[in-house]
């Protein structure tokens, strides 16, 4: 596709519900990144994939957060038993990965705004 | 650990004037990339400009230039001829090339720029 897309754009969940957030990276991009952005702050790294391999998940806040990218393209970030502190915008980004070098520019999707009541 | 500091929570500039947004970083890595992103109220992160740690020339992209001073660990963004559409939040970010931080980006807390007519 032309850019990174994310769905849904907005999600309201009751505390304790499970949610799944989807990211479609730019076609051909090897690396995919998830970030959490709280209101008024910069994005915080959660996890990243190179193809289907999850190379770093050090930023996931707890074991309630799980990300996958089974075929090396679309990725899903799942949050189990949501809590109010999970309310944030979840941003997905992709880049060419190895082809562009590990510091290649990341291109971001529009984000999913999650509100946990 | 990597850290990005943006000391200006908010900045004002008159339309058509130039403005500098400050960014300092802290890292023990020798090879890294520095980025600036723009985030308008719509929420999407828009890539503006990139500087590699070994690049000797300061990066420029249209009205954007990056004033890179490696010894001072600063990477300030200069926007020339400000336009009303430049009003947004601006984030400085860094990605390391090697080591345990390789590939993941660290962001500052951002600077809100308001362009006055």
PDB file of C-alpha atoms in Angstrom:
ATOM      1  CA  UNK A   1       0.000   0.000   0.000  1.00  0.00           C
ATOM      2  CA  UNK A   2       0.908   3.658  -0.175  1.00  0.00           C
ATOM      3  CA  UNK A   3       1.482   4.025   3.536  1.00  0.00           C
ATOM      4  CA  UNK A   4       1.223   2.291   6.886  1.00  0.00           C
ATOM      5  CA  UNK A   5      -2.366   1.670   7.876  1.00  0.00           C
ATOM      6  CA  UNK A   6      -3.773   0.822  11.279  1.00  0.00           C
ATOM      7  CA  UNK A   7      -7.165  -0.362  12.435  1.00  0.00           C
ATOM      8  CA  UNK A   8      -9.277   0.444  14.234  1.00  0.00           C
ATOM      9  CA  UNK A   9      -8.498   4.148  14.473  1.00  0.00           C
ATOM     10  CA  UNK A  10     -10.398   4.395  17.748  1.00  0.00           C
ATOM     11  CA  UNK A  11     -11.183   1.711  20.285  1.00  0.00           C
ATOM     12  CA  UNK A  12     -13.095   2.001  23.530  1.00  0.00           C
ATOM     13  CA  UNK A  13     -12.819  -0.975  25.855  1.00  0.00           C
ATOM     14  CA  UNK A  14     -14.181  -1.745  29.270  1.00  0.00           C
ATOM     15  CA  UNK A  15     -11.599  -2.557  31.888  1.00  0.00           C
ATOM     16  CA  UNK A  16     -10.807  -6.247  31.718  1.00  0.00           C
ATOM     17  CA  UNK A  17     -11.622  -6.693  28.033  1.00  0.00           C
ATOM     18  CA  UNK A  18      -9.097  -7.984  25.500  1.00  0.00           C
ATOM     19  CA  UNK A  19      -8.284  -5.845  22.454  1.00  0.00           C
ATOM     20  CA  UNK A  20      -6.441  -6.458  19.199  1.00  0.00           C
ATOM     21  CA  UNK A  21      -4.867  -3.684  17.182  1.00  0.00           C
ATOM     22  CA  UNK A  22      -3.831  -4.258  13.580  1.00  0.00           C
ATOM     23  CA  UNK A  23      -1.011  -2.782  11.533  1.00  0.00           C
ATOM     24  CA  UNK A  24      -0.467  -3.091   7.771  1.00  0.00           C
ATOM     25  CA  UNK A  25       3.073  -1.915   6.950  1.00  0.00           C
ATOM     26  CA  UNK A  26       4.277  -0.463   3.685  1.00  0.00           C
ATOM     27  CA  UNK A  27       4.583  -3.240   1.147  1.00  0.00           C
ATOM     28  CA  UNK A  28       8.076  -4.717   1.122  1.00  0.00           C
ATOM     29  CA  UNK A  29       9.135  -3.208   4.423  1.00  0.00           C
ATOM     30  CA  UNK A  30      11.035  -5.772   6.424  1.00  0.00           C
ATOM     31  CA  UNK A  31      10.976  -4.150   9.862  1.00  0.00           C
ATOM     32  CA  UNK A  32       7.889  -3.260  11.856  1.00  0.00           C
ATOM     33  CA  UNK A  33       7.747  -1.346  15.132  1.00  0.00           C
ATOM     34  CA  UNK A  34       5.096  -0.726  17.786  1.00  0.00           C
ATOM     35  CA  UNK A  35       5.086   2.344  20.036  1.00  0.00           C
ATOM     36  CA  UNK A  36       2.830   3.573  22.830  1.00  0.00           C
ATOM     37  CA  UNK A  37       2.204   7.317  23.058  1.00  0.00           C
ATOM     38  CA  UNK A  38       0.610   8.759  26.174  1.00  0.00           C
ATOM     39  CA  UNK A  39      -1.089  12.140  25.964  1.00  0.00           C
ATOM     40  CA  UNK A  40       1.426  14.978  25.743  1.00  0.00           C
ATOM     41  CA  UNK A  41       4.466  12.677  25.565  1.00  0.00           C
ATOM     42  CA  UNK A  42       6.706  11.204  22.941  1.00  0.00           C
ATOM     43  CA  UNK A  43       6.235   7.660  21.651  1.00  0.00           C
ATOM     44  CA  UNK A  44       7.715   4.875  23.767  1.00  0.00           C
ATOM     45  CA  UNK A  45       9.129   1.787  22.079  1.00  0.00           C
ATOM     46  CA  UNK A  46       7.227  -1.454  22.694  1.00  0.00           C
ATOM     47  CA  UNK A  47       8.561  -4.072  20.301  1.00  0.00           C
ATOM     48  CA  UNK A  48       9.945  -4.679  16.832  1.00  0.00           C
ATOM     49  CA  UNK A  49       9.994  -7.365  14.164  1.00  0.00           C
ATOM     50  CA  UNK A  50      12.272  -8.171  11.310  1.00  0.00           C
ATOM     51  CA  UNK A  51      10.104 -10.188   8.944  1.00  0.00           C
ATOM     52  CA  UNK A  52       8.276 -12.605  11.245  1.00  0.00           C
ATOM     53  CA  UNK A  53      10.947 -12.648  13.935  1.00  0.00           C
ATOM     54  CA  UNK A  54      10.346 -10.560  17.034  1.00  0.00           C
ATOM     55  CA  UNK A  55      13.835  -9.241  17.709  1.00  0.00           C
ATOM     56  CA  UNK A  56      13.135  -6.987  20.653  1.00  0.00           C
ATOM     57  CA  UNK A  57      10.170  -6.916  23.015  1.00  0.00           C
ATOM     58  CA  UNK A  58      11.877  -5.144  25.862  1.00  0.00           C
ATOM     59  CA  UNK A  59       9.391  -2.265  25.853  1.00  0.00           C
ATOM     60  CA  UNK A  60       6.243  -4.305  26.413  1.00  0.00           C
ATOM     61  CA  UNK A  61       4.950  -3.086  29.791  1.00  0.00           C
ATOM     62  CA  UNK A  62       3.651  -6.408  31.052  1.00  0.00           C
ATOM     63  CA  UNK A  63       2.820  -9.942  30.025  1.00  0.00           C
ATOM     64  CA  UNK A  64      -0.671  -8.725  29.148  1.00  0.00           C
ATOM     65  CA  UNK A  65       0.838  -7.257  25.977  1.00  0.00           C
ATOM     66  CA  UNK A  66       1.581  -9.580  23.099  1.00  0.00           C
ATOM     67  CA  UNK A  67       2.546  -8.862  19.492  1.00  0.00           C
ATOM     68  CA  UNK A  68       2.799 -11.121  16.485  1.00  0.00           C
ATOM     69  CA  UNK A  69       3.629 -10.937  12.793  1.00  0.00           C
ATOM     70  CA  UNK A  70       3.182 -14.533  11.633  1.00  0.00           C
ATOM     71  CA  UNK A  71       3.752 -14.046   7.894  1.00  0.00           C
ATOM     72  CA  UNK A  72       6.154 -11.142   8.039  1.00  0.00           C
ATOM     73  CA  UNK A  73       3.669  -8.531   6.855  1.00  0.00           C
ATOM     74  CA  UNK A  74       0.575  -7.643   8.921  1.00  0.00           C
ATOM     75  CA  UNK A  75       1.123  -7.370  12.670  1.00  0.00           C
ATOM     76  CA  UNK A  76      -1.295  -7.513  15.582  1.00  0.00           C
ATOM     77  CA  UNK A  77      -0.748  -6.042  19.031  1.00  0.00           C
ATOM     78  CA  UNK A  78      -2.958  -7.734  21.591  1.00  0.00           C
ATOM     79  CA  UNK A  79      -3.648  -6.424  25.052  1.00  0.00           C
ATOM     80  CA  UNK A  80      -5.323  -8.792  27.472  1.00  0.00           C
ATOM     81  CA  UNK A  81      -7.400  -7.742  30.480  1.00  0.00           C
ATOM     82  CA  UNK A  82      -7.068  -4.053  29.640  1.00  0.00           C
ATOM     83  CA  UNK A  83      -6.546  -1.545  32.426  1.00  0.00           C
ATOM     84  CA  UNK A  84      -7.058   2.199  32.519  1.00  0.00           C
ATOM     85  CA  UNK A  85      -3.335   2.880  32.327  1.00  0.00           C
ATOM     86  CA  UNK A  86      -3.303   1.174  28.922  1.00  0.00           C
ATOM     87  CA  UNK A  87      -5.209   4.155  27.498  1.00  0.00           C
ATOM     88  CA  UNK A  88      -2.915   5.701  24.904  1.00  0.00           C
ATOM     89  CA  UNK A  89      -2.315   6.001  21.189  1.00  0.00           C
ATOM     90  CA  UNK A  90      -0.607   2.931  19.749  1.00  0.00           C
ATOM     91  CA  UNK A  91       1.573   3.742  16.768  1.00  0.00           C
ATOM     92  CA  UNK A  92       2.934   1.311  14.236  1.00  0.00           C
ATOM     93  CA  UNK A  93       5.901   2.092  11.981  1.00  0.00           C
ATOM     94  CA  UNK A  94       7.783   0.229   9.281  1.00  0.00           C
ATOM     95  CA  UNK A  95      11.028   0.569   7.359  1.00  0.00           C
ATOM     96  CA  UNK A  96      13.138  -1.257   4.831  1.00  0.00           C
ATOM     97  CA  UNK A  97      15.149  -2.853   7.608  1.00  0.00           C
ATOM     98  CA  UNK A  98      18.321  -4.485   6.388  1.00  0.00           C
ATOM     99  CA  UNK A  99      18.024  -2.994   2.913  1.00  0.00           C
ATOM    100  CA  UNK A 100      18.101   0.521   4.262  1.00  0.00           C
ATOM    101  CA  UNK A 101      20.281  -0.082   7.252  1.00  0.00           C
ATOM    102  CA  UNK A 102      19.138  -0.462  10.800  1.00  0.00           C
ATOM    103  CA  UNK A 103      18.737   3.284  11.240  1.00  0.00           C
ATOM    104  CA  UNK A 104      16.590   3.625   8.160  1.00  0.00           C
ATOM    105  CA  UNK A 105      13.732   6.105   8.464  1.00  0.00           C
ATOM    106  CA  UNK A 106      10.607   4.693  10.068  1.00  0.00           C
ATOM    107  CA  UNK A 107       7.285   5.579   8.477  1.00  0.00           C
ATOM    108  CA  UNK A 108       4.368   5.764  10.851  1.00  0.00           C
ATOM    109  CA  UNK A 109       0.711   4.862  10.596  1.00  0.00           C
ATOM    110  CA  UNK A 110      -2.088   7.105  11.908  1.00  0.00           C
ATOM    111  CA  UNK A 111      -2.274   5.247  15.210  1.00  0.00           C
ATOM    112  CA  UNK A 112      -5.038   3.605  17.196  1.00  0.00           C
ATOM    113  CA  UNK A 113      -6.410   5.627  20.086  1.00  0.00           C
ATOM    114  CA  UNK A 114      -7.339   3.203  22.861  1.00  0.00           C
ATOM    115  CA  UNK A 115      -9.537   4.367  25.712  1.00  0.00           C
ATOM    116  CA  UNK A 116     -10.113   1.982  28.597  1.00  0.00           C
ATOM    117  CA  UNK A 117     -13.078   2.854  30.797  1.00  0.00           C
TER     118      UNK A 117
ATOM    119  CA  UNK B   1      20.659   4.028  28.166  1.00  0.00           C
ATOM    120  CA  UNK B   2      19.618   6.387  25.434  1.00  0.00           C
ATOM    121  CA  UNK B   3      17.901   9.671  26.223  1.00  0.00           C
ATOM    122  CA  UNK B   4      16.558  12.542  24.136  1.00  0.00           C
ATOM    123  CA  UNK B   5      15.951  15.933  25.756  1.00  0.00           C
ATOM    124  CA  UNK B   6      13.811  18.632  24.225  1.00  0.00           C
ATOM    125  CA  UNK B   7      13.893  21.569  26.618  1.00  0.00           C
ATOM    126  CA  UNK B   8      11.265  23.751  24.917  1.00  0.00           C
ATOM    127  CA  UNK B   9       7.739  22.535  25.691  1.00  0.00           C
ATOM    128  CA  UNK B  10       6.295  25.334  23.527  1.00  0.00           C
ATOM    129  CA  UNK B  11       7.612  27.787  20.967  1.00  0.00           C
ATOM    130  CA  UNK B  12       6.042  30.670  19.069  1.00  0.00           C
ATOM    131  CA  UNK B  13       7.264  32.082  15.760  1.00  0.00           C
ATOM    132  CA  UNK B  14       5.973  34.749  13.424  1.00  0.00           C
ATOM    133  CA  UNK B  15       4.958  33.590   9.968  1.00  0.00           C
ATOM    134  CA  UNK B  16       7.840  33.771   7.463  1.00  0.00           C
ATOM    135  CA  UNK B  17      10.500  33.872  10.184  1.00  0.00           C
ATOM    136  CA  UNK B  18      12.963  31.101  11.042  1.00  0.00           C
ATOM    137  CA  UNK B  19      12.797  29.057  14.237  1.00  0.00           C
ATOM    138  CA  UNK B  20      15.172  26.624  15.960  1.00  0.00           C
ATOM    139  CA  UNK B  21      13.897  23.683  17.982  1.00  0.00           C
ATOM    140  CA  UNK B  22      16.441  22.270  20.401  1.00  0.00           C
ATOM    141  CA  UNK B  23      17.385  18.632  20.868  1.00  0.00           C
ATOM    142  CA  UNK B  24      20.169  17.068  22.894  1.00  0.00           C
ATOM    143  CA  UNK B  25      20.829  13.373  23.202  1.00  0.00           C
ATOM    144  CA  UNK B  26      22.731  11.025  25.420  1.00  0.00           C
ATOM    145  CA  UNK B  27      24.178   7.758  24.211  1.00  0.00           C
ATOM    146  CA  UNK B  28      27.304   5.684  24.571  1.00  0.00           C
ATOM    147  CA  UNK B  29      26.848   4.294  21.067  1.00  0.00           C
ATOM    148  CA  UNK B  30      29.182   5.495  18.311  1.00  0.00           C
ATOM    149  CA  UNK B  31      26.895   4.769  15.386  1.00  0.00           C
ATOM    150  CA  UNK B  32      23.375   6.112  15.354  1.00  0.00           C
ATOM    151  CA  UNK B  33      20.807   8.068  13.403  1.00  0.00           C
ATOM    152  CA  UNK B  34      18.968  11.206  14.458  1.00  0.00           C
ATOM    153  CA  UNK B  35      15.491  12.066  13.198  1.00  0.00           C
ATOM    154  CA  UNK B  36      12.930  14.800  13.447  1.00  0.00           C
ATOM    155  CA  UNK B  37       9.213  14.107  13.081  1.00  0.00           C
ATOM    156  CA  UNK B  38       6.219  16.424  12.918  1.00  0.00           C
ATOM    157  CA  UNK B  39       2.940  15.425  14.558  1.00  0.00           C
ATOM    158  CA  UNK B  40      -0.022  17.646  13.681  1.00  0.00           C
ATOM    159  CA  UNK B  41      -3.248  17.535  15.657  1.00  0.00           C
ATOM    160  CA  UNK B  42      -4.449  14.702  13.419  1.00  0.00           C
ATOM    161  CA  UNK B  43      -1.904  12.487  15.205  1.00  0.00           C
ATOM    162  CA  UNK B  44       0.160  11.060  12.371  1.00  0.00           C
ATOM    163  CA  UNK B  45       3.958  11.169  12.719  1.00  0.00           C
ATOM    164  CA  UNK B  46       5.486  12.734   9.620  1.00  0.00           C
ATOM    165  CA  UNK B  47       9.190  12.212   8.909  1.00  0.00           C
ATOM    166  CA  UNK B  48      11.056  15.478   8.287  1.00  0.00           C
ATOM    167  CA  UNK B  49      14.813  14.942   8.263  1.00  0.00           C
ATOM    168  CA  UNK B  50      17.581  12.448   9.086  1.00  0.00           C
ATOM    169  CA  UNK B  51      21.213  12.842  10.183  1.00  0.00           C
ATOM    170  CA  UNK B  52      23.676   9.965  10.514  1.00  0.00           C
ATOM    171  CA  UNK B  53      26.253  10.146  13.273  1.00  0.00           C
ATOM    172  CA  UNK B  54      29.101   9.845  10.766  1.00  0.00           C
ATOM    173  CA  UNK B  55      27.702  12.365   8.301  1.00  0.00           C
ATOM    174  CA  UNK B  56      30.023  15.360   8.115  1.00  0.00           C
ATOM    175  CA  UNK B  57      27.533  17.658   6.419  1.00  0.00           C
ATOM    176  CA  UNK B  58      24.414  18.923   8.151  1.00  0.00           C
ATOM    177  CA  UNK B  59      21.271  17.451   6.629  1.00  0.00           C
ATOM    178  CA  UNK B  60      18.860  19.691   4.723  1.00  0.00           C
ATOM    179  CA  UNK B  61      15.398  18.955   3.307  1.00  0.00           C
ATOM    180  CA  UNK B  62      13.690  21.940   1.748  1.00  0.00           C
ATOM    181  CA  UNK B  63      12.878  24.411   4.531  1.00  0.00           C
ATOM    182  CA  UNK B  64      14.228  22.035   7.181  1.00  0.00           C
ATOM    183  CA  UNK B  65      17.860  21.789   8.226  1.00  0.00           C
ATOM    184  CA  UNK B  66      19.505  19.965  11.070  1.00  0.00           C
ATOM    185  CA  UNK B  67      22.258  21.718  13.028  1.00  0.00           C
ATOM    186  CA  UNK B  68      24.308  18.703  14.118  1.00  0.00           C
ATOM    187  CA  UNK B  69      27.016  19.263  16.722  1.00  0.00           C
ATOM    188  CA  UNK B  70      28.344  15.837  17.592  1.00  0.00           C
ATOM    189  CA  UNK B  71      30.723  16.905  20.354  1.00  0.00           C
ATOM    190  CA  UNK B  72      27.875  18.681  22.119  1.00  0.00           C
ATOM    191  CA  UNK B  73      25.457  15.848  21.336  1.00  0.00           C
ATOM    192  CA  UNK B  74      22.933  18.265  19.916  1.00  0.00           C
ATOM    193  CA  UNK B  75      20.747  17.994  16.828  1.00  0.00           C
ATOM    194  CA  UNK B  76      18.658  21.126  16.556  1.00  0.00           C
ATOM    195  CA  UNK B  77      16.000  21.515  13.868  1.00  0.00           C
ATOM    196  CA  UNK B  78      15.877  24.800  11.964  1.00  0.00           C
ATOM    197  CA  UNK B  79      12.710  25.664  10.067  1.00  0.00           C
ATOM    198  CA  UNK B  80      13.110  28.565   7.693  1.00  0.00           C
ATOM    199  CA  UNK B  81      10.299  30.788   6.390  1.00  0.00           C
ATOM    200  CA  UNK B  82       7.695  29.406   8.816  1.00  0.00           C
ATOM    201  CA  UNK B  83       4.205  28.751   7.494  1.00  0.00           C
ATOM    202  CA  UNK B  84       0.900  28.503   9.356  1.00  0.00           C
ATOM    203  CA  UNK B  85       0.807  24.815   8.455  1.00  0.00           C
ATOM    204  CA  UNK B  86       4.000  24.257  10.437  1.00  0.00           C
ATOM    205  CA  UNK B  87       2.038  24.572  13.683  1.00  0.00           C
ATOM    206  CA  UNK B  88       2.346  21.123  15.256  1.00  0.00           C
ATOM    207  CA  UNK B  89       4.260  19.039  17.793  1.00  0.00           C
ATOM    208  CA  UNK B  90       7.843  18.245  16.796  1.00  0.00           C
ATOM    209  CA  UNK B  91       9.748  15.218  18.058  1.00  0.00           C
ATOM    210  CA  UNK B  92      13.455  14.490  18.012  1.00  0.00           C
ATOM    211  CA  UNK B  93      14.400  10.802  17.958  1.00  0.00           C
ATOM    212  CA  UNK B  94      17.488   8.617  17.872  1.00  0.00           C
ATOM    213  CA  UNK B  95      18.087   5.067  16.659  1.00  0.00           C
ATOM    214  CA  UNK B  96      21.268   3.171  17.446  1.00  0.00           C
ATOM    215  CA  UNK B  97      22.941   1.014  14.867  1.00  0.00           C
ATOM    216  CA  UNK B  98      24.639  -1.442  17.176  1.00  0.00           C
ATOM    217  CA  UNK B  99      24.322  -3.084  20.547  1.00  0.00           C
ATOM    218  CA  UNK B 100      21.304  -3.769  22.703  1.00  0.00           C
ATOM    219  CA  UNK B 101      19.474  -0.650  21.475  1.00  0.00           C
ATOM    220  CA  UNK B 102      19.996  -1.466  17.815  1.00  0.00           C
ATOM    221  CA  UNK B 103      16.992  -0.643  15.678  1.00  0.00           C
ATOM    222  CA  UNK B 104      14.647   0.832  18.249  1.00  0.00           C
ATOM    223  CA  UNK B 105      14.016   4.552  18.421  1.00  0.00           C
ATOM    224  CA  UNK B 106      14.048   6.752  21.508  1.00  0.00           C
ATOM    225  CA  UNK B 107      11.934   9.911  21.336  1.00  0.00           C
ATOM    226  CA  UNK B 108      11.957  13.179  23.240  1.00  0.00           C
ATOM    227  CA  UNK B 109       8.828  14.631  24.804  1.00  0.00           C
ATOM    228  CA  UNK B 110       8.353  17.061  21.943  1.00  0.00           C
ATOM    229  CA  UNK B 111       8.046  20.788  21.334  1.00  0.00           C
ATOM    230  CA  UNK B 112       4.744  22.400  20.394  1.00  0.00           C
ATOM    231  CA  UNK B 113       5.329  25.003  17.704  1.00  0.00           C
ATOM    232  CA  UNK B 114       2.750  27.697  17.042  1.00  0.00           C
ATOM    233  CA  UNK B 115       3.142  29.911  13.986  1.00  0.00           C
ATOM    234  CA  UNK B 116       1.483  33.300  14.349  1.00  0.00           C
ATOM    235  CA  UNK B 117       0.024  35.104  11.305  1.00  0.00           C
TER     236      UNK B 117
END
